[in-house]
Amino acid sequence: MQSLVSRSRLALVAGLLASAGTAHAQLDPHAITTAVPILTLSPDARASGMGEAGVATSPDANSAYFNPGKLGFQQYKYGASLSYSPWLRNITDDMSLSYLSGYAKVGQRSAFGASLMYFDLGNIDYRDGQNLPNGNFNPKEYALTVSYGLQLTDNFGIGASARYIRSNLIGAIGSSDAKPGQSVAVDLGAYYSKDVTIGTGLYNLAFGGTISNIGNKMTYSDPQNPSFLPTQLKLGTAITREIDQYNKITLAFDATKLLVPSPYYEDGVSQNDPRIKALNTERNNQPIIGAIFSSFSDARGGFKEELREINLSTGLEYNYNDLLYARGGYFYEAPDKGDRQYVSLGLGVRYQVFGIDGTYLVPTGNNSQNNPLAQTIRVSLHFNLNKLADAFDENGAGGTSGEVPSN
């Protein structure tokens, strides 16, 4: 039994590594693959509960991951969050994603943030040809990020992040000439939030946009064939309706597109065909900035396929008295572009300086019965200290973050 477990885990990690390689290495020739795909998944339970929508939701301790432009709108002097998610629970029991983040305000209009994302793929026990123990290895990935956000006006802010990324998966396949992948990247973000009265109702309208993971390609073993980071464009909006002094509801929507080359393919022709491989290698060797611009028009199926490369996230958050929260959301990725489709359900509580959120994912779509995301849970803890002056609150973070008590 141990041998079977070890071999299946080895196959799993090898598959993850393949997905971080070139486009022709993937199983579905239409899907886009990159290095360190874990960077594209929301690590916290609040956004996960809203279908991963987060670029325009109100600020909290995890804001810098989704949009560093929100950092300057924080309403507390200090904030921190710790998130944890067991990963691929249908496959293994020792993989996990952890995320630690925090911020500190500098004056009333700017803030610094920092975070650590850590992806542990568990322990792998090797076996030789006679099924005897042959060592073990613990593959892992992590990203260390520092951020800065500035509120330029009462309603508009910008921000930037710098990130160091290390992906140590190669030991899992025992390649003697392989090494851990390393890269540095930056994020750029903007955020707009304004309170408006429509009819007799009070609303907050927020808009956000980010370009994340703009950085050098990652190399594991073949310097001539590096892998793009998951550079992505994310645009979103969030509308908050204040029903009365105790009840608020927020509707959020994000659209996300990877800004890396689409794979070249021809129906009925193997991706291992030398001509197809050469064309994909040429695409993979594009400069980073050139690949960003060409990613809007390089899909083999034209404009219709470009649209299928956009992932959609939508979520709803109900807030009772800034104390209790209920969330629901939906994430959609086209079947031929990865086929991640799931409903998310979440609950949250805030009390004084402490808060906790939880989320549960329910896969849908064609492979819902055997989807590795089934039974995925995320839990986040929040801590907020030293609420800023009420005068600043009125001009600060619009919407309802769930971390700011009512005035």
Short mmCIF file of C-alpha atoms in Angstrom, two decimals, residues 44-397:
data_model
loop_
_atom_site.label_atom_id
_atom_site.label_comp_id
_atom_site.label_asym_id
_atom_site.label_seq_id
_atom_site.Cartn_x
_atom_site.Cartn_y
_atom_site.Cartn_z
CA ASP A 44 -8.00 33.77 2.22
CA ALA A 45 -11.44 32.53 3.22
CA ARG A 46 -13.35 35.79 2.65
CA ALA A 47 -12.54 36.11 -1.07
CA SER A 48 -12.71 32.35 -1.53
CA GLY A 49 -16.24 32.45 -0.13
CA MET A 50 -17.14 35.02 -2.77
CA GLY A 51 -15.97 32.94 -5.73
CA GLU A 52 -12.46 34.46 -5.51
CA ALA A 53 -13.74 37.96 -6.23
CA GLY A 54 -11.54 40.43 -4.38
CA VAL A 55 -10.02 43.14 -6.57
CA ALA A 56 -12.69 45.74 -5.68
CA THR A 57 -14.07 44.49 -2.36
CA SER A 58 -13.45 46.72 0.66
CA PRO A 59 -10.00 46.65 2.29
CA ASP A 60 -8.88 44.12 4.85
CA ALA A 61 -5.59 42.56 5.94
CA ASN A 62 -5.41 40.49 2.73
CA SER A 63 -5.97 43.46 0.40
CA ALA A 64 -2.45 43.54 -1.04
CA TYR A 65 -2.84 40.06 -2.57
CA PHE A 66 -5.85 41.15 -4.62
CA ASN A 67 -5.09 44.84 -5.16
CA PRO A 68 -2.33 46.86 -3.44
CA GLY A 69 -4.26 50.00 -4.42
CA LYS A 70 -6.62 49.27 -1.51
CA LEU A 71 -3.92 49.48 1.15
CA GLY A 72 -4.16 53.25 1.63
CA PHE A 73 -7.87 52.93 2.50
CA GLN A 74 -7.38 50.77 5.59
CA GLN A 75 -9.32 52.02 8.64
CA TYR A 76 -7.09 50.50 11.29
CA LYS A 77 -3.54 51.41 12.18
CA TYR A 78 -2.47 47.75 12.10
CA GLY A 79 -4.01 44.58 10.76
CA ALA A 80 -2.98 40.95 10.25
CA SER A 81 -4.47 37.73 8.93
CA LEU A 82 -3.51 34.06 8.97
CA SER A 83 -5.13 31.65 6.50
CA TYR A 84 -4.87 27.89 6.10
CA SER A 85 -6.30 25.39 3.63
CA PRO A 86 -5.73 21.62 3.39
CA TRP A 87 -5.13 21.01 -0.30
CA LEU A 88 -6.43 18.32 -2.68
CA ARG A 89 -8.06 16.42 0.17
CA ASN A 90 -9.49 13.84 -2.24
CA ILE A 91 -5.96 12.85 -3.25
CA THR A 92 -3.75 13.21 -0.19
CA ASP A 93 -3.85 14.29 3.44
CA ASP A 94 -0.60 16.23 3.88
CA MET A 95 -0.70 19.01 1.29
CA SER A 96 -1.63 22.52 2.42
CA LEU A 97 -1.66 26.20 1.48
CA SER A 98 -0.82 28.74 4.21
CA TYR A 99 -0.89 32.52 3.99
CA LEU A 100 0.28 35.13 6.51
CA SER A 101 -0.32 38.81 5.77
CA GLY A 102 -0.36 42.15 7.54
CA TYR A 103 -0.18 45.90 7.11
CA ALA A 104 0.66 49.10 8.97
CA LYS A 105 -0.70 52.54 8.15
CA VAL A 106 1.76 55.39 7.62
CA GLY A 107 -0.24 58.55 8.24
CA GLN A 108 -3.85 58.49 7.13
CA ARG A 109 -3.43 57.92 3.39
CA SER A 110 -0.74 55.29 2.95
CA ALA A 111 0.19 51.86 4.25
CA PHE A 112 2.86 49.21 3.94
CA GLY A 113 1.99 45.53 3.73
CA ALA A 114 3.84 42.21 3.77
CA SER A 115 2.82 38.61 3.21
CA LEU A 116 4.13 35.07 2.97
CA MET A 117 2.41 32.37 0.89
CA TYR A 118 3.61 28.82 1.56
CA PHE A 119 2.50 25.78 -0.43
CA ASP A 120 3.53 22.44 1.09
CA LEU A 121 3.12 19.43 -1.22
CA GLY A 122 3.73 16.93 1.57
CA ASN A 123 6.29 14.19 1.90
CA ILE A 124 7.16 11.79 -0.91
CA ASP A 125 8.70 8.41 -0.14
CA TYR A 126 10.70 7.05 -3.06
CA ARG A 127 10.79 3.37 -4.00
CA ASP A 128 13.29 1.59 -6.20
CA GLY A 129 12.58 -1.09 -8.81
CA GLN A 130 12.25 -3.71 -6.08
CA ASN A 131 9.77 -1.52 -4.16
CA LEU A 132 12.30 -0.86 -1.39
CA PRO A 133 12.63 2.53 0.38
CA ASN A 134 14.88 4.88 -1.56
CA GLY A 135 14.80 8.20 0.30
CA ASN A 136 12.16 10.93 0.50
CA PHE A 137 11.59 14.54 -0.44
CA ASN A 138 9.26 17.38 0.58
CA PRO A 139 8.47 19.65 -2.43
CA LYS A 140 7.33 23.16 -1.58
CA GLU A 141 6.77 26.63 -3.00
CA TYR A 142 6.66 30.01 -1.32
CA ALA A 143 6.30 33.68 -2.21
CA LEU A 144 7.42 36.59 -0.01
CA THR A 145 5.79 39.94 -0.85
CA VAL A 146 6.12 43.55 0.32
CA SER A 147 3.54 46.16 -0.75
CA TYR A 148 2.79 49.86 -0.57
CA GLY A 149 -0.51 51.64 -1.18
CA LEU A 150 -1.30 55.34 -1.37
CA GLN A 151 -4.73 57.00 -1.22
CA LEU A 152 -4.30 59.85 -3.72
CA THR A 153 -7.74 61.35 -3.14
CA ASP A 154 -10.71 60.58 -0.91
CA ASN A 155 -11.89 58.08 -3.51
CA PHE A 156 -8.89 56.87 -5.52
CA GLY A 157 -5.75 54.94 -4.59
CA ILE A 158 -2.83 53.16 -6.24
CA GLY A 159 -0.35 50.58 -5.03
CA ALA A 160 2.49 48.27 -5.94
CA SER A 161 3.98 45.02 -4.65
CA ALA A 162 7.36 43.34 -5.07
CA ARG A 163 7.57 39.56 -4.74
CA TYR A 164 10.26 36.90 -4.41
CA ILE A 165 9.17 33.42 -5.53
CA ARG A 166 10.87 30.07 -4.96
CA SER A 167 9.55 26.78 -6.32
CA ASN A 168 11.37 23.65 -5.16
CA LEU A 169 9.63 20.75 -6.93
CA ILE A 170 12.50 19.19 -8.84
CA GLY A 171 13.72 16.89 -6.12
CA ALA A 172 10.44 15.01 -6.54
CA ILE A 173 11.57 13.62 -9.89
CA GLY A 174 15.19 13.06 -8.98
CA SER A 175 16.69 15.04 -11.85
CA SER A 176 20.43 15.40 -11.27
CA ASP A 177 20.78 18.57 -13.32
CA ALA A 178 17.64 20.23 -11.99
CA LYS A 179 17.41 23.03 -9.45
CA PRO A 180 14.70 24.99 -7.66
CA GLY A 181 13.06 27.71 -9.72
CA GLN A 182 13.40 31.30 -8.51
CA SER A 183 11.93 34.55 -9.73
CA VAL A 184 11.03 38.11 -8.75
CA ALA A 185 7.85 39.87 -9.78
CA VAL A 186 5.79 43.02 -9.25
CA ASP A 187 2.09 43.85 -9.00
CA LEU A 188 0.41 47.14 -9.91
CA GLY A 189 -3.05 48.06 -8.70
CA ALA A 190 -5.65 50.84 -8.64
CA TYR A 191 -8.83 51.20 -6.57
CA TYR A 192 -11.77 53.61 -6.65
CA SER A 193 -14.50 53.79 -4.02
CA LYS A 194 -17.34 56.29 -3.63
CA ASP A 195 -20.51 56.50 -1.53
CA VAL A 196 -23.55 57.56 -3.54
CA THR A 197 -27.27 57.95 -2.93
CA ILE A 198 -29.55 56.33 -5.49
CA GLY A 199 -33.21 57.05 -4.86
CA THR A 200 -33.64 56.54 -1.15
CA GLY A 201 -30.80 54.05 -0.84
CA LEU A 202 -27.19 54.54 0.23
CA TYR A 203 -24.66 52.64 -1.89
CA ASN A 204 -20.92 52.29 -2.16
CA LEU A 205 -19.58 51.77 -5.68
CA ALA A 206 -16.05 50.41 -5.99
CA PHE A 207 -13.89 49.51 -8.97
CA GLY A 208 -10.47 47.90 -9.06
CA GLY A 209 -7.83 46.70 -11.48
CA THR A 210 -4.50 44.91 -11.13
CA ILE A 211 -1.74 43.41 -13.21
CA SER A 212 0.06 40.86 -11.05
CA ASN A 213 3.15 38.64 -11.24
CA ILE A 214 5.01 40.66 -13.86
CA GLY A 215 8.42 39.03 -13.56
CA ASN A 216 11.24 37.03 -15.08
CA LYS A 217 10.60 33.51 -16.30
CA MET A 218 11.33 30.54 -14.07
CA THR A 219 13.82 27.82 -14.98
CA TYR A 220 13.89 24.38 -13.39
CA SER A 221 16.22 22.26 -15.51
CA ASP A 222 16.32 23.55 -19.10
CA PRO A 223 17.65 27.14 -19.42
CA GLN A 224 16.55 27.17 -23.06
CA ASN A 225 12.94 26.47 -22.16
CA PRO A 226 11.88 28.63 -19.19
CA SER A 227 8.33 28.93 -17.88
CA PHE A 228 6.27 32.11 -17.64
CA LEU A 229 4.99 33.25 -14.29
CA PRO A 230 1.17 33.50 -14.08
CA THR A 231 1.02 37.17 -15.05
CA GLN A 232 -2.63 38.14 -15.02
CA LEU A 233 -4.96 41.08 -15.51
CA LYS A 234 -7.86 41.32 -13.09
CA LEU A 235 -10.70 43.86 -13.32
CA GLY A 236 -13.57 43.98 -10.89
CA THR A 237 -16.35 45.90 -9.22
CA ALA A 238 -18.19 45.72 -5.90
CA ILE A 239 -21.53 47.33 -5.05
CA THR A 240 -22.55 47.62 -1.41
CA ARG A 241 -26.13 48.45 -0.40
CA GLU A 242 -26.79 49.70 3.12
CA ILE A 243 -30.27 48.33 3.80
CA ASP A 244 -30.49 49.88 7.27
CA GLN A 245 -28.16 50.58 10.18
CA TYR A 246 -27.77 46.85 10.87
CA ASN A 247 -27.85 45.19 7.47
CA LYS A 248 -25.61 45.54 4.42
CA ILE A 249 -25.13 43.44 1.32
CA THR A 250 -22.26 43.46 -1.19
CA LEU A 251 -22.24 42.08 -4.74
CA ALA A 252 -18.78 41.61 -6.28
CA PHE A 253 -17.66 40.58 -9.75
CA ASP A 254 -14.15 39.96 -11.15
CA ALA A 255 -12.87 39.01 -14.60
CA THR A 256 -9.35 37.58 -14.90
CA LYS A 257 -7.12 36.82 -17.89
CA LEU A 258 -3.65 35.32 -17.98
CA LEU A 259 -1.21 37.54 -19.87
CA VAL A 260 1.01 34.75 -21.15
CA PRO A 261 1.15 33.04 -24.56
CA SER A 262 -1.73 30.78 -25.54
CA PRO A 263 -0.54 27.35 -26.71
CA TYR A 264 -0.48 26.64 -30.42
CA TYR A 265 -2.37 23.51 -31.42
CA GLU A 266 -4.02 21.88 -34.42
CA ASP A 267 -6.97 19.55 -34.02
CA GLY A 268 -5.97 15.98 -34.74
CA VAL A 269 -2.25 16.71 -34.49
CA SER A 270 -0.23 15.64 -31.45
CA GLN A 271 1.36 18.37 -29.34
CA ASN A 272 4.56 16.29 -29.59
CA ASP A 273 4.67 16.82 -33.35
CA PRO A 274 8.04 18.55 -34.05
CA ARG A 275 6.41 21.42 -35.91
CA ILE A 276 3.88 22.06 -33.10
CA LYS A 277 6.62 21.83 -30.49
CA ALA A 278 8.78 24.30 -32.42
CA LEU A 279 5.94 26.82 -32.66
CA ASN A 280 5.21 26.53 -28.93
CA THR A 281 8.89 26.89 -28.09
CA GLU A 282 8.96 30.07 -30.17
CA ARG A 283 5.97 31.43 -28.26
CA ASN A 284 7.50 30.41 -24.96
CA ASN A 285 10.71 32.31 -25.75
CA GLN A 286 8.95 35.65 -26.28
CA PRO A 287 10.04 38.59 -24.12
CA ILE A 288 7.82 39.11 -21.10
CA ILE A 289 6.37 42.47 -22.17
CA GLY A 290 5.85 41.28 -25.74
CA ALA A 291 4.01 38.20 -24.45
CA ILE A 292 1.73 40.39 -22.33
CA PHE A 293 0.58 42.37 -25.36
CA SER A 294 0.36 39.39 -27.72
CA SER A 295 -1.70 37.42 -25.18
CA PHE A 296 -4.79 39.38 -26.24
CA SER A 297 -4.66 38.09 -29.82
CA ASP A 298 -2.64 34.86 -30.03
CA ALA A 299 -5.32 32.23 -29.31
CA ARG A 300 -5.60 29.67 -32.10
CA GLY A 301 -9.40 30.01 -32.13
CA GLY A 302 -9.38 33.80 -32.50
CA PHE A 303 -11.50 36.23 -30.50
CA LYS A 304 -13.95 33.57 -29.32
CA GLU A 305 -11.14 31.58 -27.75
CA GLU A 306 -9.67 34.73 -26.19
CA LEU A 307 -13.02 35.23 -24.45
CA ARG A 308 -12.89 31.63 -23.16
CA GLU A 309 -9.56 32.43 -21.53
CA ILE A 310 -11.27 34.89 -19.17
CA ASN A 311 -12.15 33.42 -15.77
CA LEU A 312 -15.22 34.84 -14.02
CA SER A 313 -15.73 35.25 -10.28
CA THR A 314 -18.86 36.53 -8.60
CA GLY A 315 -19.82 36.68 -4.96
CA LEU A 316 -22.39 37.96 -2.49
CA GLU A 317 -21.68 39.01 1.10
CA TYR A 318 -24.36 39.71 3.71
CA ASN A 319 -23.29 41.67 6.80
CA TYR A 320 -25.33 41.94 9.97
CA ASN A 321 -24.17 44.76 12.24
CA ASP A 322 -20.54 44.27 11.22
CA LEU A 323 -20.65 41.17 13.39
CA LEU A 324 -22.00 38.21 11.39
CA TYR A 325 -21.33 37.44 7.72
CA ALA A 326 -22.72 35.00 5.19
CA ARG A 327 -21.12 34.60 1.76
CA GLY A 328 -21.71 32.74 -1.44
CA GLY A 329 -20.00 32.78 -4.80
CA TYR A 330 -19.26 31.06 -8.08
CA PHE A 331 -16.02 30.62 -10.02
CA TYR A 332 -16.05 29.72 -13.71
CA GLU A 333 -13.22 28.59 -15.98
CA ALA A 334 -14.00 27.30 -19.48
CA PRO A 335 -13.95 23.48 -19.81
CA ASP A 336 -11.12 23.51 -22.36
CA LYS A 337 -9.08 26.05 -20.36
CA GLY A 338 -8.78 24.16 -17.09
CA ASP A 339 -12.41 23.42 -16.18
CA ARG A 340 -12.30 24.79 -12.63
CA GLN A 341 -15.94 25.46 -11.78
CA TYR A 342 -17.27 25.57 -8.27
CA VAL A 343 -19.75 27.12 -5.85
CA SER A 344 -18.30 28.59 -2.66
CA LEU A 345 -20.06 28.97 0.68
CA GLY A 346 -18.70 30.94 3.61
CA LEU A 347 -19.41 32.30 7.08
CA GLY A 348 -17.62 34.91 9.16
CA VAL A 349 -17.67 36.54 12.60
CA ARG A 350 -16.08 39.78 13.85
CA TYR A 351 -15.83 40.76 17.49
CA GLN A 352 -13.76 43.73 18.65
CA VAL A 353 -10.20 43.17 17.35
CA PHE A 354 -10.70 39.52 16.37
CA GLY A 355 -12.38 37.82 13.41
CA ILE A 356 -12.66 34.42 11.76
CA ASP A 357 -13.84 33.32 8.30
CA GLY A 358 -14.46 29.88 6.85
CA THR A 359 -15.19 28.67 3.30
CA TYR A 360 -16.21 25.39 1.69
CA LEU A 361 -15.98 24.67 -2.06
CA VAL A 362 -18.53 22.58 -3.97
CA PRO A 363 -17.23 21.62 -7.47
CA THR A 364 -19.62 21.76 -10.42
CA GLY A 365 -19.20 21.19 -14.13
CA ASN A 366 -18.25 18.07 -16.08
CA ASN A 367 -15.88 16.57 -13.51
CA SER A 368 -17.64 17.52 -10.29
CA GLN A 369 -17.74 13.93 -8.98
CA ASN A 370 -13.96 13.46 -9.22
CA ASN A 371 -12.81 17.04 -8.95
CA PRO A 372 -9.68 17.32 -6.73
CA LEU A 373 -11.05 20.61 -5.33
CA ALA A 374 -13.94 18.75 -3.69
CA GLN A 375 -14.09 19.18 0.11
CA THR A 376 -11.64 22.09 -0.03
CA ILE A 377 -11.93 24.31 3.03
CA ARG A 378 -10.19 27.57 3.96
CA VAL A 379 -10.02 29.21 7.36
CA SER A 380 -8.78 32.76 8.04
CA LEU A 381 -8.11 34.57 11.32
CA HIS A 382 -8.12 38.38 11.46
CA PHE A 383 -6.68 40.88 13.93
CA ASN A 384 -7.23 44.65 13.74
CA LEU A 385 -5.71 47.17 16.13
CA ASN A 386 -6.06 50.93 16.73
CA LYS A 387 -9.03 52.12 14.73
CA LEU A 388 -8.35 55.46 13.08
CA ALA A 389 -10.33 58.66 13.72
CA ASP A 390 -13.96 58.77 12.59
CA ALA A 391 -13.27 61.80 10.42
CA PHE A 392 -10.89 59.70 8.36
CA ASP A 393 -13.28 56.74 8.28
CA GLU A 394 -15.83 58.83 6.43
CA ASN A 395 -13.34 59.55 3.68
CA GLY A 396 -11.61 56.20 3.73
CA ALA A 397 -12.46 52.69 2.72
#
